[in-house]
Amino acid sequence: MLARGVISTPKASYFSLPILIALTVFMAVSETPGILRDWTINQNPVRLDDGDISNGKCSTRKGFFTNCSAHLNYVYKGQSYEKDIEIMFVDAHAGDYETDLVISGDHPELATLSLGIEKLWNRIITLAAFVALLGGAYIAMVFQILRIWRARAQLRHPAQLVPVPVEITAFDRRRKRLTVTYADKIAGRKTGRVAHTRFEPGQEPLLVGEKDGKTVALAVWHGSTALPVLLDERLERIDMTAGERATILAPLGAELAAHPPELVAQRKKGPSIKARLARFVLVILLIIGGVIGYWLWYVTSAASQFTSPGMDINNMMPAPLNRWGCDQLKKRFGDQRAPFGCAASDFTSWK
């Protein structure tokens, strides 16, 4: 038998869950209606040259996340409309955006910016990525909490204990209590599972050595429990007699007497300057290769000349490459409106 409460749930998990839910719901509720509106408009778009776009503003955060808003005022078939529009997308664009007012020919009360139509798939993918990341983090955290609860329920019953060395990944001393985070990364199973535990005042984990600069402690697998249990240095977490504890600890104490391990914060040794520079250059080369590859796909194979961010990449290309790219697009879409980067001064015809 093991003592109760030897596996704990980080308090931050309970605070993080509602935050993740709120962020996921906020993203879905704030962006989905606009995407559905623009999807409907895109089925039968009508450009209004006499519509008024006021208070137009785009701001970029972190270099990629762009948010644009504007007030639309237009008249269609004798009926006046006013709309406030806001769209979010990912873009590496520099400078201003050229955009028009677009409404739905089937539902004239629905209006948006042509920029929102051009970035429609960008917005859909961006929203899906945010929801997937936030929702995935929420599901992973719930799974971890449920696993801890199941493990704590299994510890209420006696089972065979199998000793296992674990790596101390973090610890915190606060109000005379020690909180330790440890991971199963050393023994044969190497599940990589991470667990947390709190020691009462005066208790310390049973440290048995070091490996690769990390402190190693002794834990036990309790039957089929999904998480190992970290032991204390006096084995008070195991239900046994004082004589049994002394018998077990005597040879271990003799073995570690010459070099007793300590629970100290290990400073991670970072990569060398040369390695960091090589990584930086590799990342830059990968980014450049990806951008050029995407640009080639856009100008030669994209289903629409308004594919984003292909238009922006083509516009930022040197003049000879931009001209070649526009020629490739014109071969396929010459009878249609020119995209950004290939448009003449009237923003419609090909340059």
Coordinates of C-alpha atoms in Angstrom, one line a residue:
M1 CA 0.0 0.0 0.0
L2 CA 1.1 3.5 -0.7
A3 CA 0.0 6.7 1.1
R4 CA -2.8 8.7 -0.4
G5 CA -2.2 12.0 -2.2
V6 CA 1.2 11.0 -3.5
I7 CA 0.3 12.0 -7.0
S8 CA -1.0 15.6 -7.3
T9 CA -2.7 17.7 -10.0
P10 CA -1.0 21.0 -10.7
K11 CA -3.2 23.8 -9.6
A12 CA -2.4 25.7 -12.8
S13 CA -4.3 23.0 -14.7
Y14 CA -7.6 23.9 -13.2
F15 CA -7.0 27.6 -13.9
S16 CA -5.9 26.9 -17.5
L17 CA -8.9 24.9 -18.5
P18 CA -11.5 27.7 -18.3
I19 CA -9.0 30.0 -20.0
L20 CA -8.5 27.6 -22.9
I21 CA -12.3 27.1 -23.2
A22 CA -12.9 30.8 -23.2
L23 CA -10.2 31.5 -25.8
T24 CA -11.5 28.7 -28.1
V25 CA -15.1 29.9 -27.9
F26 CA -14.1 33.5 -28.4
M27 CA -12.1 32.7 -31.5
A28 CA -14.9 30.6 -32.9
V29 CA -17.7 33.0 -32.1
S30 CA -15.9 36.1 -33.2
E31 CA -14.5 34.8 -36.6
T32 CA -17.0 32.2 -37.7
P33 CA -19.9 34.5 -38.6
G34 CA -17.7 36.7 -40.7
I35 CA -16.3 33.7 -42.6
L36 CA -19.8 32.3 -43.2
R37 CA -20.9 35.8 -44.4
D38 CA -18.0 36.1 -46.8
W39 CA -18.5 32.5 -48.0
T40 CA -22.1 33.3 -48.9
I41 CA -21.0 36.6 -50.6
N42 CA -18.4 34.7 -52.6
Q43 CA -21.1 32.5 -54.2
N44 CA -22.4 35.5 -56.1
P45 CA -20.2 38.6 -55.5
V46 CA -21.1 42.0 -56.8
R47 CA -18.6 44.9 -56.7
L48 CA -20.0 48.3 -55.9
D49 CA -17.8 51.2 -57.3
D50 CA -20.1 53.8 -55.7
G51 CA -20.0 52.3 -52.2
D52 CA -18.2 54.1 -49.3
I53 CA -15.5 52.6 -47.2
S54 CA -14.7 54.7 -44.1
N55 CA -12.5 54.2 -41.0
G56 CA -10.6 51.5 -42.8
K57 CA -7.7 50.3 -40.7
C58 CA -5.4 47.2 -40.7
S59 CA -3.0 46.4 -37.8
T60 CA -0.4 43.6 -37.7
R61 CA 0.7 41.8 -34.5
K62 CA 3.7 39.5 -34.2
G63 CA 4.6 40.3 -37.8
F64 CA 1.9 38.0 -39.3
F65 CA -1.5 38.3 -37.6
T66 CA -3.4 41.0 -39.4
N67 CA -6.7 42.4 -38.3
C68 CA -8.7 44.8 -40.6
S69 CA -11.8 46.7 -39.9
A70 CA -13.9 49.2 -41.8
H71 CA -17.4 50.9 -41.9
L72 CA -19.3 50.3 -45.1
N73 CA -22.1 52.5 -46.5
Y74 CA -23.8 51.7 -49.8
V75 CA -27.0 51.8 -51.7
Y76 CA -28.3 48.9 -53.8
K77 CA -31.5 49.0 -55.7
G78 CA -32.7 52.0 -53.8
Q79 CA -32.1 50.5 -50.4
S80 CA -29.4 52.0 -48.1
Y81 CA -27.2 49.8 -46.0
E82 CA -24.5 50.3 -43.3
K83 CA -22.2 47.6 -42.0
D84 CA -19.2 47.3 -39.7
I85 CA -16.7 44.7 -41.0
E86 CA -13.8 43.1 -39.2
I87 CA -11.6 40.3 -40.6
M88 CA -8.5 38.5 -39.4
F89 CA -5.9 36.6 -41.4
V90 CA -2.2 35.7 -41.5
D91 CA -0.1 37.7 -43.9
A92 CA 3.5 38.9 -44.4
H93 CA 2.3 41.9 -46.3
A94 CA 4.1 45.3 -45.9
G95 CA 2.3 48.6 -46.6
D96 CA -1.4 49.4 -47.3
Y97 CA -4.1 47.2 -48.8
E98 CA -6.2 48.1 -51.8
T99 CA -9.7 46.9 -51.4
D100 CA -13.3 47.4 -52.7
L101 CA -16.8 47.0 -51.4
V102 CA -18.4 43.7 -52.3
I103 CA -22.0 42.5 -51.6
S104 CA -23.9 39.4 -52.3
G105 CA -26.1 39.5 -55.4
D106 CA -28.5 37.1 -53.7
H107 CA -28.5 38.8 -50.3
P108 CA -27.6 42.5 -50.7
E109 CA -27.7 43.0 -47.0
L110 CA -24.5 41.0 -46.8
A111 CA -21.4 43.2 -47.5
T112 CA -17.7 42.8 -47.0
L113 CA -14.3 44.0 -48.3
S114 CA -12.8 42.4 -51.4
L115 CA -9.8 41.8 -49.2
G116 CA -12.0 39.5 -47.1
I117 CA -12.9 37.5 -50.2
E118 CA -9.3 37.3 -51.4
K119 CA -8.2 36.1 -48.0
L120 CA -11.1 33.7 -47.4
W121 CA -9.2 30.4 -47.4
N122 CA -6.5 32.1 -45.4
R123 CA -9.0 33.1 -42.7
I124 CA -10.6 29.6 -42.7
I125 CA -7.2 27.9 -42.2
T126 CA -6.2 30.5 -39.6
L127 CA -9.3 29.9 -37.6
A128 CA -9.1 26.2 -37.9
A129 CA -5.5 26.3 -36.7
F130 CA -6.3 28.4 -33.7
V131 CA -9.2 26.3 -32.7
A132 CA -7.2 23.1 -33.2
L133 CA -4.3 24.3 -31.1
L134 CA -6.4 25.7 -28.3
G135 CA -8.9 22.8 -28.4
G136 CA -6.0 20.3 -28.6
A137 CA -4.3 21.8 -25.6
Y138 CA -7.6 21.7 -23.7
I139 CA -8.2 18.0 -24.6
A140 CA -4.6 17.1 -23.6
M141 CA -4.9 18.8 -20.3
V142 CA -8.3 17.1 -19.5
F143 CA -6.7 13.7 -20.5
Q144 CA -3.8 14.4 -18.1
I145 CA -6.1 15.3 -15.2
L146 CA -8.3 12.2 -15.8
R147 CA -5.2 10.0 -15.9
I148 CA -4.0 11.5 -12.6
W149 CA -7.5 10.9 -11.0
R150 CA -7.5 7.3 -12.3
A151 CA -4.0 6.7 -10.9
R152 CA -5.0 8.1 -7.5
A153 CA -8.0 5.8 -7.4
Q154 CA -5.8 2.7 -8.2
L155 CA -3.4 3.6 -5.4
R156 CA -6.2 3.0 -2.8
H157 CA -5.7 -0.8 -3.3
P158 CA -2.5 -2.8 -2.6
A159 CA -0.4 -3.9 -5.5
Q160 CA 3.1 -5.1 -6.3
L161 CA 5.7 -2.3 -6.4
V162 CA 8.4 -2.2 -9.0
P163 CA 11.2 0.3 -8.4
V164 CA 12.1 2.6 -11.2
P165 CA 14.6 5.6 -11.5
V166 CA 13.0 8.8 -12.6
E167 CA 14.4 12.2 -13.7
I168 CA 13.6 15.3 -11.6
T169 CA 12.6 17.9 -14.2
A170 CA 11.5 20.7 -11.8
F171 CA 10.9 21.5 -8.2
D172 CA 9.7 24.4 -6.1
R173 CA 10.0 25.1 -2.4
R174 CA 7.3 27.2 -1.0
R175 CA 5.9 27.6 2.5
K176 CA 8.0 24.7 3.8
R177 CA 6.5 22.3 1.2
L178 CA 8.3 20.9 -1.7
T179 CA 6.6 20.3 -5.1
V180 CA 8.4 18.1 -7.5
T181 CA 7.9 17.3 -11.2
Y182 CA 9.4 14.1 -12.5
A183 CA 9.4 12.1 -15.7
D184 CA 9.9 8.4 -16.6
K185 CA 12.8 8.9 -19.0
I186 CA 15.5 6.6 -17.7
A187 CA 14.3 3.0 -17.0
G188 CA 13.6 0.4 -19.7
R189 CA 10.0 1.4 -20.3
K190 CA 10.8 5.1 -20.9
T191 CA 7.1 6.1 -21.1
G192 CA 8.1 9.7 -20.9
R193 CA 5.1 10.3 -18.7
V194 CA 5.3 13.3 -16.4
A195 CA 3.8 13.4 -12.9
H196 CA 3.7 15.9 -10.0
T197 CA 3.9 15.3 -6.2
R198 CA 4.0 17.4 -3.1
F199 CA 6.1 16.5 0.0
E200 CA 5.0 17.4 3.5
P201 CA 7.3 19.7 5.6
G202 CA 10.5 17.8 6.4
Q203 CA 10.1 15.3 3.7
E204 CA 12.5 15.0 0.7
P205 CA 12.5 12.8 -2.4
L206 CA 14.7 9.7 -2.3
L207 CA 17.6 10.8 -4.5
V208 CA 19.9 8.0 -5.9
G209 CA 22.3 9.8 -8.3
E210 CA 22.6 11.9 -11.5
K211 CA 22.4 11.2 -15.2
D212 CA 23.4 13.6 -17.9
G213 CA 23.4 16.5 -15.4
K214 CA 19.9 15.7 -14.1
T215 CA 19.0 14.6 -10.6
V216 CA 17.7 11.0 -10.5
A217 CA 15.3 9.9 -7.8
L218 CA 13.7 6.5 -7.0
A219 CA 10.0 5.9 -7.7
V220 CA 7.8 2.8 -8.0
W221 CA 5.2 1.5 -10.4
H222 CA 2.2 0.5 -8.4
G223 CA 0.6 -2.5 -10.3
S224 CA -0.9 -1.2 -13.5
T225 CA -1.0 2.4 -12.5
A226 CA -0.4 4.7 -15.4
L227 CA 2.0 7.0 -13.5
P228 CA 5.0 6.2 -11.2
V229 CA 5.0 7.3 -7.6
L230 CA 8.0 9.2 -6.3
L231 CA 9.3 7.9 -3.0
D232 CA 10.5 10.0 0.0
E233 CA 13.9 9.5 1.5
R234 CA 12.5 7.7 4.7
L235 CA 10.1 5.5 2.7
E236 CA 7.2 6.8 4.7
R237 CA 5.0 6.8 1.5
I238 CA 5.1 2.9 1.6
D239 CA 3.1 1.1 4.2
M240 CA 5.8 -1.0 6.0
T241 CA 7.3 -1.4 9.5
A242 CA 10.2 0.6 10.8
G243 CA 12.4 -2.5 10.6
E244 CA 11.6 -3.1 7.0
R245 CA 12.4 0.5 6.2
A246 CA 15.8 0.3 8.0
T247 CA 16.6 -3.0 6.1
I248 CA 16.0 -1.4 2.7
L249 CA 17.6 2.0 3.4
A250 CA 20.8 0.7 5.1
P251 CA 22.6 -0.6 1.9
L252 CA 21.3 2.3 -0.1
G253 CA 22.7 4.8 2.4
A254 CA 26.0 3.1 2.4
E255 CA 26.2 3.2 -1.3
L256 CA 25.4 6.9 -1.5
A257 CA 27.4 8.0 1.6
A258 CA 30.6 9.0 -0.4
H259 CA 28.7 11.2 -2.9
P260 CA 25.2 12.0 -1.6
P261 CA 23.1 13.4 -4.4
E262 CA 21.5 16.8 -3.9
L263 CA 18.3 18.3 -5.2
V264 CA 19.7 21.4 -7.0
A265 CA 18.5 23.4 -10.0
Q266 CA 20.5 22.3 -13.0
R267 CA 21.5 25.0 -15.5
K268 CA 21.0 23.8 -19.0
K269 CA 23.9 24.2 -21.3
G270 CA 22.9 26.0 -24.4
P271 CA 24.2 25.3 -27.9
S272 CA 27.4 26.9 -29.1
I273 CA 27.4 30.1 -31.1
K274 CA 28.4 28.2 -34.2
A275 CA 25.5 25.7 -33.7
R276 CA 23.0 28.6 -33.2
L277 CA 24.3 30.3 -36.3
A278 CA 24.0 27.1 -38.3
R279 CA 20.4 26.6 -37.1
F280 CA 19.5 30.2 -37.9
V281 CA 20.9 29.9 -41.5
L282 CA 19.1 26.6 -41.9
V283 CA 15.8 28.1 -40.8
I284 CA 16.3 31.1 -43.2
L285 CA 17.1 28.8 -46.1
L286 CA 14.0 26.6 -45.4
I287 CA 11.8 29.7 -45.2
I288 CA 13.3 31.0 -48.5
G289 CA 12.9 27.7 -50.1
G290 CA 9.3 27.4 -48.9
V291 CA 8.4 30.9 -50.1
I292 CA 9.9 30.3 -53.6
G293 CA 8.2 26.9 -53.9
Y294 CA 4.8 28.4 -52.9
W295 CA 5.3 31.3 -55.3
L296 CA 6.1 28.9 -58.2
W297 CA 3.0 26.9 -57.4
Y298 CA 0.9 30.0 -57.3
V299 CA 2.0 31.5 -60.6
T300 CA 1.9 28.2 -62.5
S301 CA -0.8 26.0 -60.9
A302 CA -3.1 27.9 -58.5
A303 CA -6.8 27.6 -59.2
S304 CA -7.3 31.3 -58.7
Q305 CA -5.2 34.4 -59.4
F306 CA -6.5 35.8 -56.1
T307 CA -4.9 33.0 -54.0
S308 CA -3.3 34.4 -50.8
P309 CA -0.5 34.9 -49.8
G310 CA 0.7 34.1 -53.4
M311 CA -0.3 37.6 -54.6
D312 CA 1.7 39.3 -51.9
I313 CA 4.8 37.1 -52.5
N314 CA 4.6 37.7 -56.2
N315 CA 4.3 41.5 -55.6
M316 CA 7.5 41.4 -53.4
M317 CA 9.5 39.6 -56.0
P318 CA 12.2 41.4 -58.0
A319 CA 10.9 43.1 -61.1
P320 CA 12.1 40.3 -63.6
L321 CA 10.6 37.5 -61.4
N322 CA 7.4 39.5 -60.8
R323 CA 7.0 40.1 -64.6
W324 CA 7.6 36.4 -65.3
G325 CA 5.1 35.4 -62.6
C326 CA 2.5 37.9 -63.9
D327 CA 3.0 36.5 -67.5
Q328 CA 2.3 33.0 -66.2
L329 CA -0.9 34.1 -64.4
K330 CA -2.0 36.1 -67.4
K331 CA -1.8 33.0 -69.6
R332 CA -4.4 31.4 -67.5
F333 CA -6.5 34.3 -66.2
G334 CA -5.9 37.0 -68.8
D335 CA -9.7 37.3 -69.4
Q336 CA -10.3 38.1 -65.7
R337 CA -9.4 40.9 -63.3
A338 CA -5.7 41.1 -62.5
P339 CA -4.6 40.3 -59.0
F340 CA -2.6 42.4 -56.6
G341 CA 1.0 42.6 -57.8
C342 CA 0.0 42.3 -61.5
A343 CA -2.6 45.0 -61.7
A344 CA -2.1 48.3 -63.5
S345 CA -2.9 51.7 -62.0
D346 CA -6.6 51.1 -62.4
F347 CA -6.3 48.1 -60.1
T348 CA -8.2 46.0 -62.6
S349 CA -6.4 45.5 -65.9
W350 CA -3.1 43.6 -66.3
K351 CA 0.1 45.7 -66.3

